Amino acid sequence: MPPRPLTAKPSPALAGECRVPGDKSISHRALMLAGLAVGESTIQGMLLGEDVLATASAMEHLGATIERGADAWHVWGRGVGGLREPAEVLDLGNSGTGARLLMGVLAGQPITAFLTGDASLRRRPMNRVVAPLLQMGARVTARSGERLPLAITGTAEPLPIHYELPVASAQVKSAVLLAGLSAPGETQVVEPQDTRDHTELMLRAFGAEIAVERSDTGRLTRLTGQPELTGRRVNVPADPSSAAFPVVAALLIPGSRLRVPAVGMNPHRTGLFTTLREMGADIVFENEREEAGERVADITVSAGRLRGVEIPAARAPSMIDEYPILAMAAACAEGRTVMHGVGELRVKESDRLAAVAEGLAACGVDVETGEDWLAVHGQAGRPRGGATVAAQLDHRIAMSFLVLGLASEKGVTVDDAAPIETSFPGFADTMRAAGADIAEA
Ligand code: S3P
């Protein structure tokens, strides 16, 4: 595909209501669990981003029946352990979540499947999921560093294991639990820091027995294997990680006031909002409610001055995807913002620490980075901008620098905005409808 450059120019105030698409993490899980359930599931609010469409296509190759209606998707599953061997290579595109969670699903099926992805995904480490899945009895043949493309052969009866996660990763936790669905016994996962629990909440909603408790080394999740999952209705809330972009844009563009409705408020996802409030942001949550086991609220945000803060490493899992957009807020704040314990950003869709540091420096902002930290020296106002930033096949880098462009003196061009379609289809249109000046470069 040819690159699609986009330019964001200094923008007038944003106003009105801004709806953001469905949650990416929850959409992936809904498709996989519906495919493993017996009977029909109805999924509303599904993200129609490329990442999720890739997972849907993989589940179809594995034998699930999927109908995409205008209001909802309908999925007929094949039962735990009942997936069919795919005749095609499963291409997960840009999606680490799609690839890693699906490997968990496949480890519990007595079939062989071949997985690949785009240039970004083929660079990302898979050993973090391969290691526990091998312990459970799966066989994997992969490129060096356990990178895609790879082949995985699962087993009808994987071993129920006790696994202590070496990194705080919801993807790895989820892969082990999904493999554990087929195991004859109790699969246990301990995470050193709490990560998003969408898999656990949804597994319970589909009928699995799952218990969570504190252990000496972290949070212990216990799943009883071989449940019968039953098709159900899932409501996907708006993605807080996507809401982050219009929310920060409204904070940074003077005079703005924006409402973002029905955003997921799972406490393991809201670290950005906590941090922005510490920086002095005017963010109000209204109509807090629960929809299909997930917390949801309407967000109203008003522009205002921000001040730099120190963000503790312990907060990283609850805002892991939000550091690039937070760095843009930090660039406009007064004083220095230091983000601790963010080494995982180096193995996301791009090396996000490097991408943020290079892009901000090109826009006239002073930054310092270490192996697992990033410090941004705020400009107490509009950064200069005036640069073309490399998106590096990373949707969140592209959207972050477009938001910076709106709040800058000279605007920012992103060399390729095409990856935005993976998580926030229609991003430029949505932002323009709120008043933002974003156009093809
Ligand atoms: C995700 C977990 C996070 C996050 C990713 C989505 C998920 O990754 O960065 O975008 O849906 O489980 P890790 O679990 O690897 O930190």
Tab-separated table of C-alpha atoms and ligand atoms in Angstrom:
chain	number	residue	atom	x	y	z
A	1	MET	CA	0.000	0.000	0.000
A	2	PRO	CA	1.356	3.487	-0.801
A	3	PRO	CA	2.022	5.677	2.278
A	4	ARG	CA	-0.755	8.128	3.206
A	5	PRO	CA	0.763	11.300	4.644
A	6	LEU	CA	-1.513	13.511	6.792
A	7	THR	CA	-0.931	17.000	8.143
A	8	ALA	CA	-2.399	18.497	11.324
A	9	LYS	CA	-2.342	22.297	11.429
A	10	PRO	CA	-2.751	24.637	14.415
A	11	SER	CA	-6.429	24.119	15.120
A	12	PRO	CA	-9.356	26.187	16.351
A	13	ALA	CA	-11.076	25.007	19.542
A	14	LEU	CA	-12.660	21.532	19.506
A	15	ALA	CA	-16.305	21.274	20.535
A	16	GLY	CA	-19.287	18.952	20.622
A	17	GLU	CA	-19.538	15.202	20.973
A	18	CYS	CA	-16.860	12.858	19.693
A	19	ARG	CA	-17.696	9.149	19.441
A	20	VAL	CA	-14.728	6.805	19.339
A	21	PRO	CA	-14.774	3.200	18.069
A	22	GLY	CA	-15.123	0.027	20.100
A	23	ASP	CA	-12.438	-1.321	22.401
A	24	LYS	CA	-9.770	-3.236	20.533
A	25	SER	CA	-8.806	-5.569	23.397
A	26	ILE	CA	-12.434	-6.484	24.091
A	27	SER	CA	-13.287	-6.922	20.382
A	28	HIS	CA	-10.471	-9.467	19.887
A	29	ARG	CA	-11.535	-11.409	22.966
A	30	ALA	CA	-15.216	-11.354	22.027
A	31	LEU	CA	-14.442	-12.948	18.659
A	32	MET	CA	-12.166	-15.621	20.106
A	33	LEU	CA	-14.458	-16.585	23.002
A	34	ALA	CA	-17.533	-16.545	20.767
A	35	GLY	CA	-15.638	-18.879	18.403
A	36	LEU	CA	-14.920	-21.244	21.325
A	37	ALA	CA	-18.489	-21.113	22.656
A	38	VAL	CA	-21.396	-23.330	21.761
A	39	GLY	CA	-24.291	-21.529	20.040
A	40	GLU	CA	-24.730	-17.955	18.912
A	41	SER	CA	-23.066	-14.841	20.318
A	42	THR	CA	-24.191	-11.329	19.439
A	43	ILE	CA	-21.531	-8.638	19.642
A	44	GLN	CA	-22.458	-4.967	19.619
A	45	GLY	CA	-20.081	-2.028	19.323
A	46	MET	CA	-17.360	-4.122	17.681
A	47	LEU	CA	-14.277	-2.232	16.502
A	48	LEU	CA	-14.168	-2.392	12.700
A	49	GLY	CA	-10.412	-1.791	12.682
A	50	GLU	CA	-8.005	-3.835	10.602
A	51	ASP	CA	-6.576	-5.623	13.667
A	52	VAL	CA	-9.957	-6.974	14.668
A	53	LEU	CA	-10.949	-7.813	11.086
A	54	ALA	CA	-7.778	-9.919	10.894
A	55	THR	CA	-8.804	-11.824	14.032
A	56	ALA	CA	-12.324	-12.301	12.613
A	57	SER	CA	-10.897	-13.723	9.422
A	58	ALA	CA	-8.593	-16.060	11.402
A	59	MET	CA	-11.552	-17.319	13.451
A	60	GLU	CA	-13.480	-17.984	10.226
A	61	HIS	CA	-10.542	-19.988	8.876
A	62	LEU	CA	-10.695	-21.943	12.148
A	63	GLY	CA	-14.318	-22.839	11.540
A	64	ALA	CA	-16.359	-20.166	13.337
A	65	THR	CA	-19.314	-18.749	11.411
A	66	ILE	CA	-19.441	-14.950	11.496
A	67	GLU	CA	-22.177	-12.685	10.139
A	68	ARG	CA	-21.553	-8.949	10.130
A	69	GLY	CA	-24.878	-7.137	10.566
A	70	ALA	CA	-25.340	-3.367	10.541
A	71	ASP	CA	-26.101	-3.218	14.296
A	72	ALA	CA	-24.267	-6.270	15.577
A	73	TRP	CA	-22.077	-9.193	14.652
A	74	HIS	CA	-23.313	-12.740	15.095
A	75	VAL	CA	-20.861	-15.559	15.747
A	76	TRP	CA	-21.572	-19.277	15.938
A	77	GLY	CA	-18.741	-21.064	17.731
A	78	ARG	CA	-17.405	-24.631	17.660
A	79	GLY	CA	-16.967	-25.311	21.368
A	80	VAL	CA	-13.742	-25.486	23.435
A	81	GLY	CA	-11.239	-27.679	21.567
A	82	GLY	CA	-13.482	-27.863	18.479
A	83	LEU	CA	-11.696	-25.552	16.059
A	84	ARG	CA	-10.882	-26.793	12.561
A	85	GLU	CA	-7.388	-26.917	11.051
A	86	PRO	CA	-7.032	-23.865	8.802
A	87	ALA	CA	-6.080	-24.460	5.174
A	88	GLU	CA	-4.666	-20.923	4.899
A	89	VAL	CA	-1.875	-19.067	6.676
A	90	LEU	CA	-3.492	-16.902	9.374
A	91	ASP	CA	-2.370	-13.303	8.808
A	92	LEU	CA	-2.817	-11.190	11.937
A	93	GLY	CA	-1.682	-7.992	10.209
A	94	ASN	CA	-0.330	-5.438	12.699
A	95	SER	CA	-1.843	-7.021	15.786
A	96	GLY	CA	0.246	-8.362	18.665
A	97	THR	CA	-2.927	-9.033	20.637
A	98	GLY	CA	-4.461	-10.993	17.761
A	99	ALA	CA	-1.330	-13.111	17.278
A	100	ARG	CA	-0.533	-13.774	20.940
A	101	LEU	CA	-4.064	-14.518	22.115
A	102	LEU	CA	-4.722	-16.717	19.104
A	103	MET	CA	-1.569	-18.712	19.863
A	104	GLY	CA	-3.099	-19.429	23.269
A	105	VAL	CA	-6.333	-20.564	21.627
A	106	LEU	CA	-4.418	-22.760	19.156
A	107	ALA	CA	-2.299	-24.394	21.867
A	108	GLY	CA	-5.501	-26.063	23.085
A	109	GLN	CA	-6.588	-27.492	19.704
A	110	PRO	CA	-5.177	-30.707	18.195
A	111	ILE	CA	-4.399	-28.970	14.895
A	112	THR	CA	-1.518	-27.204	13.175
A	113	ALA	CA	-1.750	-23.572	12.096
A	114	PHE	CA	0.659	-21.136	10.446
A	115	LEU	CA	0.700	-17.515	11.611
A	116	THR	CA	2.186	-14.399	10.070
A	117	GLY	CA	1.771	-10.636	10.208
A	118	ASP	CA	2.975	-7.352	8.732
A	119	ALA	CA	6.561	-6.065	8.916
A	120	SER	CA	5.952	-4.566	12.374
A	121	LEU	CA	4.416	-7.741	13.849
A	122	ARG	CA	7.120	-9.952	12.304
A	123	ARG	CA	9.706	-7.966	14.306
A	124	ARG	CA	7.961	-8.412	17.667
A	125	PRO	CA	9.012	-11.019	20.254
A	126	MET	CA	6.754	-14.050	20.585
A	127	ASN	CA	8.957	-15.967	23.035
A	128	ARG	CA	6.958	-14.521	25.916
A	129	VAL	CA	3.928	-16.596	24.798
A	130	VAL	CA	5.814	-19.477	23.224
A	131	ALA	CA	7.584	-20.312	26.535
A	132	PRO	CA	4.450	-21.078	28.610
A	133	LEU	CA	2.646	-22.705	25.682
A	134	LEU	CA	5.552	-25.146	25.214
A	135	GLN	CA	5.253	-26.022	28.901
A	136	MET	CA	1.594	-26.790	28.294
A	137	GLY	CA	2.490	-29.187	25.476
A	138	ALA	CA	2.192	-27.134	22.294
A	139	ARG	CA	4.877	-27.381	19.612
A	140	VAL	CA	6.135	-24.268	17.874
A	141	THR	CA	8.506	-23.779	14.967
A	142	ALA	CA	9.418	-20.144	14.506
A	143	ARG	CA	12.082	-17.837	13.147
A	144	SER	CA	14.972	-16.906	15.424
A	145	GLY	CA	13.824	-15.051	18.538
A	146	GLU	CA	10.488	-16.903	18.181
A	147	ARG	CA	9.298	-14.341	15.664
A	148	LEU	CA	6.549	-14.710	13.054
A	149	PRO	CA	5.984	-16.421	10.708
A	150	LEU	CA	5.613	-19.470	12.924
A	151	ALA	CA	3.792	-22.785	12.997
A	152	ILE	CA	1.996	-24.012	16.097
A	153	THR	CA	0.646	-27.496	16.778
A	154	GLY	CA	-1.666	-27.645	19.754
A	155	THR	CA	-2.911	-30.530	21.818
A	156	ALA	CA	-6.415	-31.645	22.801
A	157	GLU	CA	-5.330	-31.877	26.441
A	158	PRO	CA	-2.690	-29.268	27.302
A	159	LEU	CA	-1.135	-29.533	30.756
A	160	PRO	CA	-2.672	-27.249	33.352
A	161	ILE	CA	0.328	-25.240	34.560
A	162	HIS	CA	1.165	-22.724	37.279
A	163	TYR	CA	2.819	-19.845	35.442
A	164	GLU	CA	4.498	-16.789	36.969
A	165	LEU	CA	4.642	-14.074	34.307
A	166	PRO	CA	8.165	-12.666	33.903
A	167	VAL	CA	6.702	-9.467	32.369
A	168	ALA	CA	3.451	-7.718	33.243
A	169	SER	CA	1.542	-8.589	30.079
A	170	ALA	CA	-2.191	-9.083	29.631
A	171	GLN	CA	-1.475	-10.738	26.308
A	172	VAL	CA	0.687	-13.460	27.855
A	173	LYS	CA	-1.725	-13.971	30.767
A	174	SER	CA	-4.580	-14.277	28.274
A	175	ALA	CA	-2.709	-16.731	26.044
A	176	VAL	CA	-2.083	-19.057	29.004
A	177	LEU	CA	-5.717	-18.829	30.159
A	178	LEU	CA	-7.059	-19.453	26.645
A	179	ALA	CA	-4.847	-22.540	26.293
A	180	GLY	CA	-5.959	-23.569	29.799
A	181	LEU	CA	-9.565	-23.759	28.573
A	182	SER	CA	-8.736	-27.157	27.053
A	183	ALA	CA	-6.622	-28.387	30.005
A	184	PRO	CA	-7.930	-31.158	32.291
A	185	GLY	CA	-7.469	-29.292	35.580
A	186	GLU	CA	-6.720	-25.862	36.974
A	187	THR	CA	-4.464	-23.431	35.107
A	188	GLN	CA	-2.888	-20.773	37.325
A	189	VAL	CA	-1.273	-17.503	36.270
A	190	VAL	CA	0.460	-15.056	38.596
A	191	GLU	CA	1.183	-11.541	37.394
A	192	PRO	CA	3.715	-9.326	39.167
A	193	GLN	CA	1.611	-6.207	38.450
A	194	ASP	CA	-2.105	-6.163	37.658
A	195	THR	CA	-2.847	-5.872	33.939
A	196	ARG	CA	-6.150	-5.486	32.079
A	197	ASP	CA	-8.583	-8.252	33.030
A	198	HIS	CA	-10.934	-8.306	30.024
A	199	THR	CA	-10.167	-11.973	29.339
A	200	GLU	CA	-11.067	-12.997	32.879
A	201	LEU	CA	-14.282	-10.927	32.933
A	202	MET	CA	-15.389	-12.259	29.571
A	203	LEU	CA	-14.459	-15.881	30.314
A	204	ARG	CA	-16.656	-15.684	33.403
A	205	ALA	CA	-19.480	-14.133	31.387
A	206	PHE	CA	-19.282	-17.008	28.854
A	207	GLY	CA	-19.597	-19.543	31.684
A	208	ALA	CA	-16.040	-20.453	32.740
A	209	GLU	CA	-15.096	-20.858	36.396
A	210	ILE	CA	-12.364	-18.366	37.173
A	211	ALA	CA	-11.148	-17.090	40.525
A	212	VAL	CA	-8.785	-14.233	41.322
A	213	GLU	CA	-6.841	-13.795	44.558
A	214	ARG	CA	-3.706	-12.140	45.928
A	215	SER	CA	-0.607	-14.299	46.294
A	216	ASP	CA	2.853	-13.508	47.705
A	217	THR	CA	4.143	-12.693	44.236
A	218	GLY	CA	1.189	-10.822	42.741
A	219	ARG	CA	-2.317	-11.455	41.446
A	220	LEU	CA	-3.177	-15.148	41.019
A	221	THR	CA	-5.850	-16.130	38.491
A	222	ARG	CA	-7.165	-19.703	38.533
A	223	LEU	CA	-9.147	-21.155	35.658
A	224	THR	CA	-10.938	-24.501	35.778
A	225	GLY	CA	-10.318	-26.245	32.448
A	226	GLN	CA	-12.742	-27.786	29.987
A	227	PRO	CA	-15.792	-25.645	30.725
A	228	GLU	CA	-18.663	-25.472	28.287
A	229	LEU	CA	-18.714	-21.897	27.060
A	230	THR	CA	-22.135	-20.726	25.933
A	231	GLY	CA	-22.771	-18.071	23.290
A	232	ARG	CA	-23.989	-14.747	24.719
A	233	ARG	CA	-24.442	-11.049	24.069
A	234	VAL	CA	-21.374	-8.801	24.382
A	235	ASN	CA	-21.461	-4.990	24.422
A	236	VAL	CA	-18.111	-3.530	23.460
A	237	PRO	CA	-17.531	-0.112	25.097
A	238	ALA	CA	-15.698	2.715	23.327
A	239	ASP	CA	-11.944	2.225	23.598
A	240	PRO	CA	-10.310	4.384	26.307
A	241	SER	CA	-7.022	4.061	24.400
A	242	SER	CA	-8.695	5.662	21.367
A	243	ALA	CA	-10.592	8.238	23.476
A	244	ALA	CA	-7.141	9.335	24.683
A	245	PHE	CA	-6.459	11.165	21.382
A	246	PRO	CA	-9.479	13.520	21.256
A	247	VAL	CA	-9.265	13.950	25.057
A	248	VAL	CA	-5.645	15.149	24.929
A	249	ALA	CA	-6.335	17.252	21.808
A	250	ALA	CA	-9.154	19.028	23.650
A	251	LEU	CA	-6.906	19.616	26.670
A	252	LEU	CA	-4.184	21.174	24.521
A	253	ILE	CA	-6.193	23.342	22.107
A	254	PRO	CA	-7.263	26.510	23.971
A	255	GLY	CA	-11.017	27.045	24.362
A	256	SER	CA	-11.935	23.407	23.618
A	257	ARG	CA	-14.675	21.480	25.383
A	258	LEU	CA	-15.471	17.960	24.171
A	259	ARG	CA	-17.702	15.099	25.277
A	260	VAL	CA	-16.678	11.501	24.563
A	261	PRO	CA	-19.570	9.130	25.403
A	262	ALA	CA	-19.661	5.521	26.674
A	263	VAL	CA	-15.916	5.029	27.188
A	264	GLY	CA	-14.641	1.856	28.879
A	265	MET	CA	-13.537	2.617	32.456
A	266	ASN	CA	-11.980	-0.705	33.406
A	267	PRO	CA	-9.652	0.431	36.243
A	268	HIS	CA	-6.754	-1.406	34.569
A	269	ARG	CA	-7.085	0.936	31.579
A	270	THR	CA	-7.549	4.392	33.096
A	271	GLY	CA	-4.008	5.328	34.149
A	272	LEU	CA	-3.821	8.073	31.517
A	273	PHE	CA	-6.851	9.877	32.950
A	274	THR	CA	-5.379	9.635	36.471
A	275	THR	CA	-2.104	11.083	35.198
A	276	LEU	CA	-3.735	13.903	33.222
A	277	ARG	CA	-5.755	14.898	36.297
A	278	GLU	CA	-2.529	14.996	38.332
A	279	MET	CA	-1.199	17.331	35.639
A	280	GLY	CA	-4.160	19.636	36.311
A	281	ALA	CA	-6.513	18.518	33.520
A	282	ASP	CA	-10.230	19.250	33.730
A	283	ILE	CA	-11.702	15.809	32.994
A	284	VAL	CA	-15.141	14.844	34.312
A	285	PHE	CA	-16.681	11.340	34.264
A	286	GLU	CA	-20.480	11.189	34.180
A	287	ASN	CA	-23.161	8.493	34.074
A	288	GLU	CA	-20.801	5.859	35.385
A	289	ARG	CA	-22.468	2.489	34.777
A	290	GLU	CA	-21.761	-1.180	34.063
A	291	GLU	CA	-22.445	-2.722	30.660
A	292	ALA	CA	-21.927	-6.468	30.166
A	293	GLY	CA	-19.458	-6.685	33.045
A	294	GLU	CA	-17.336	-3.675	32.026
A	295	ARG	CA	-17.478	-0.183	33.584
A	296	VAL	CA	-18.388	2.666	31.233
A	297	ALA	CA	-18.710	6.474	31.602
A	298	ASP	CA	-19.169	9.610	29.520
A	299	ILE	CA	-16.117	11.884	29.560
A	300	THR	CA	-16.210	15.683	29.343
A	301	VAL	CA	-12.887	17.426	28.929
A	302	SER	CA	-12.048	21.149	28.828
A	303	ALA	CA	-8.816	22.782	27.720
A	304	GLY	CA	-6.466	24.134	30.362
A	305	ARG	CA	-2.865	24.489	31.438
A	306	LEU	CA	-1.014	21.340	32.426
A	307	ARG	CA	2.042	20.873	34.630
A	308	GLY	CA	4.730	18.177	34.394
A	309	VAL	CA	4.579	15.185	36.762
A	310	GLU	CA	6.526	12.024	37.659
A	311	ILE	CA	4.669	8.879	36.647
A	312	PRO	CA	5.508	5.849	38.793
A	313	ALA	CA	6.465	2.561	37.127
A	314	ALA	CA	3.587	0.860	38.979
A	315	ARG	CA	1.106	2.758	36.811
A	316	ALA	CA	2.558	1.497	33.513
A	317	PRO	CA	0.233	-1.491	32.942
A	318	SER	CA	-2.874	0.701	33.281
A	319	MET	CA	-1.694	3.167	30.625
A	320	ILE	CA	0.770	1.103	28.611
A	321	ASP	CA	-0.611	2.191	25.221
A	322	GLU	CA	-1.078	5.820	26.276
A	323	TYR	CA	2.530	6.956	26.813
A	324	PRO	CA	2.946	8.342	23.275
A	325	ILE	CA	-0.116	10.598	23.598
A	326	LEU	CA	0.835	11.470	27.177
A	327	ALA	CA	4.240	12.582	25.870
A	328	MET	CA	2.427	15.065	23.577
A	329	ALA	CA	0.536	16.471	26.567
A	330	ALA	CA	3.829	16.638	28.469
A	331	ALA	CA	5.426	18.567	25.588
A	332	CYS	CA	2.843	21.347	26.046
A	333	ALA	CA	2.848	21.284	29.867
A	334	GLU	CA	4.850	23.490	32.191
A	335	GLY	CA	7.907	21.681	33.591
A	336	ARG	CA	9.368	18.236	33.195
A	337	THR	CA	7.400	14.984	32.957
A	338	VAL	CA	9.232	11.748	33.728
A	339	MET	CA	7.774	8.358	32.788
A	340	HIS	CA	9.349	5.508	34.742
A	341	GLY	CA	9.333	1.763	34.000
A	342	VAL	CA	8.323	2.019	30.354
A	343	GLY	CA	10.815	-0.430	28.783
A	344	GLU	CA	7.936	-2.480	27.324
A	345	LEU	CA	7.303	0.411	24.915
A	346	ARG	CA	10.375	-0.708	23.007
A	347	VAL	CA	8.578	-3.864	21.790
A	348	LYS	CA	5.201	-2.431	20.796
A	349	GLU	CA	4.089	-1.815	17.175
A	350	SER	CA	7.319	0.222	16.980
A	351	ASP	CA	10.044	1.125	19.495
A	352	ARG	CA	7.753	3.759	20.933
A	353	LEU	CA	10.371	5.343	23.213
A	354	ALA	CA	12.626	5.986	20.226
A	355	ALA	CA	9.757	7.066	17.952
A	356	VAL	CA	8.419	9.557	20.517
A	357	ALA	CA	11.884	10.901	21.332
A	358	GLU	CA	12.866	11.387	17.680
A	359	GLY	CA	9.536	12.930	16.708
A	360	LEU	CA	9.436	15.339	19.650
A	361	ALA	CA	13.028	16.412	19.054
A	362	ALA	CA	12.150	17.137	15.399
A	363	CYS	CA	9.255	19.288	16.671
A	364	GLY	CA	11.586	21.369	18.874
A	365	VAL	CA	10.892	19.643	22.212
A	366	ASP	CA	13.726	18.563	24.552
A	367	VAL	CA	13.536	14.893	25.504
A	368	GLU	CA	15.800	12.440	27.303
A	369	THR	CA	15.446	8.654	27.224
A	370	GLY	CA	16.992	5.698	28.972
A	371	GLU	CA	16.436	1.974	28.493
A	372	ASP	CA	13.134	2.142	30.384
A	373	TRP	CA	12.354	5.814	31.016
A	374	LEU	CA	11.448	8.945	29.104
A	375	ALA	CA	11.642	12.566	30.239
A	376	VAL	CA	9.931	15.387	28.324
A	377	HIS	CA	10.701	19.058	28.967
A	378	GLY	CA	7.406	20.887	28.597
A	379	GLN	CA	7.198	24.074	26.549
A	380	ALA	CA	4.471	25.652	28.732
A	381	GLY	CA	2.494	26.297	25.567
A	382	ARG	CA	2.675	25.502	21.878
A	383	PRO	CA	5.696	23.490	20.705
A	384	ARG	CA	7.218	24.622	17.429
A	385	GLY	CA	6.264	21.627	15.279
A	386	GLY	CA	7.018	22.136	11.600
A	387	ALA	CA	8.369	18.592	11.084
A	388	THR	CA	7.486	15.413	9.235
A	389	VAL	CA	7.400	12.537	11.695
A	390	ALA	CA	7.875	8.852	10.791
A	391	ALA	CA	4.902	6.770	11.986
A	392	GLN	CA	6.919	3.511	11.713
A	393	LEU	CA	3.803	1.377	11.003
A	394	ASP	CA	2.498	2.434	14.415
A	395	HIS	CA	-1.053	3.758	14.674
A	396	ARG	CA	-0.536	5.358	18.070
A	397	ILE	CA	2.621	7.196	16.988
A	398	ALA	CA	0.726	8.544	13.966
A	399	MET	CA	-2.271	9.752	15.999
A	400	SER	CA	-0.112	11.185	18.786
A	401	PHE	CA	1.891	13.421	16.462
A	402	LEU	CA	-1.233	14.546	14.607
A	403	VAL	CA	-2.638	15.677	17.966
A	404	LEU	CA	0.637	17.498	18.664
A	405	GLY	CA	0.347	19.173	15.255
A	406	LEU	CA	-3.080	20.582	16.178
A	407	ALA	CA	-1.583	22.167	19.293
A	408	SER	CA	1.696	23.326	17.688
A	409	GLU	CA	2.823	26.600	16.084
A	410	LYS	CA	3.610	25.241	12.640
A	411	GLY	CA	1.711	21.965	12.368
A	412	VAL	CA	3.019	18.395	12.038
A	413	THR	CA	2.974	15.980	9.093
A	414	VAL	CA	2.929	12.232	9.671
A	415	ASP	CA	4.578	10.353	6.811
A	416	ASP	CA	2.020	7.518	6.772
A	417	ALA	CA	-1.339	7.602	8.528
A	418	ALA	CA	-2.548	4.298	7.010
A	419	PRO	CA	-1.774	2.263	10.199
A	420	ILE	CA	-4.418	4.314	12.063
A	421	GLU	CA	-6.996	2.036	10.394
A	422	THR	CA	-5.840	-0.797	12.669
A	423	SER	CA	-7.434	0.710	15.774
A	424	PHE	CA	-9.289	3.977	14.979
A	425	PRO	CA	-10.902	3.830	11.538
A	426	GLY	CA	-12.150	7.291	10.542
A	427	PHE	CA	-9.824	9.065	12.991
A	428	ALA	CA	-9.228	12.097	10.747
A	429	ASP	CA	-12.962	12.473	9.979
A	430	THR	CA	-13.888	12.135	13.654
A	431	MET	CA	-11.356	14.775	14.656
A	432	ARG	CA	-12.396	17.087	11.802
A	433	ALA	CA	-16.053	16.809	12.872
A	434	ALA	CA	-14.981	18.146	16.284
A	435	GLY	CA	-13.230	21.080	14.561
A	436	ALA	CA	-9.671	19.819	14.072
A	437	ASP	CA	-7.642	20.939	11.061
A	438	ILE	CA	-6.347	17.618	9.679
A	439	ALA	CA	-5.924	17.119	5.940
A	440	GLU	CA	-4.015	15.046	3.408
A	441	ALA	CA	-0.488	16.366	3.135
B	1	S3P	C1	-3.292	-5.729	25.174
B	1	S3P	C2	-2.317	-5.712	26.125
B	1	S3P	C3	-1.181	-4.786	26.102
B	1	S3P	C4	-1.399	-3.626	25.143
B	1	S3P	C5	-1.982	-4.068	23.843
B	1	S3P	C6	-3.307	-4.761	24.067
B	1	S3P	C7	-4.368	-6.719	25.260
B	1	S3P	O1	-0.031	-5.495	25.705
B	1	S3P	O2	-0.203	-2.934	24.911
B	1	S3P	O3	-2.179	-2.974	22.977
B	1	S3P	O4	-5.406	-6.570	24.598
B	1	S3P	O5	-4.220	-7.670	26.051
B	1	S3P	P1	0.816	-6.351	26.779
B	1	S3P	O6	-0.124	-7.230	27.470
B	1	S3P	O7	1.791	-7.156	25.972
B	1	S3P	O8	1.471	-5.349	27.663
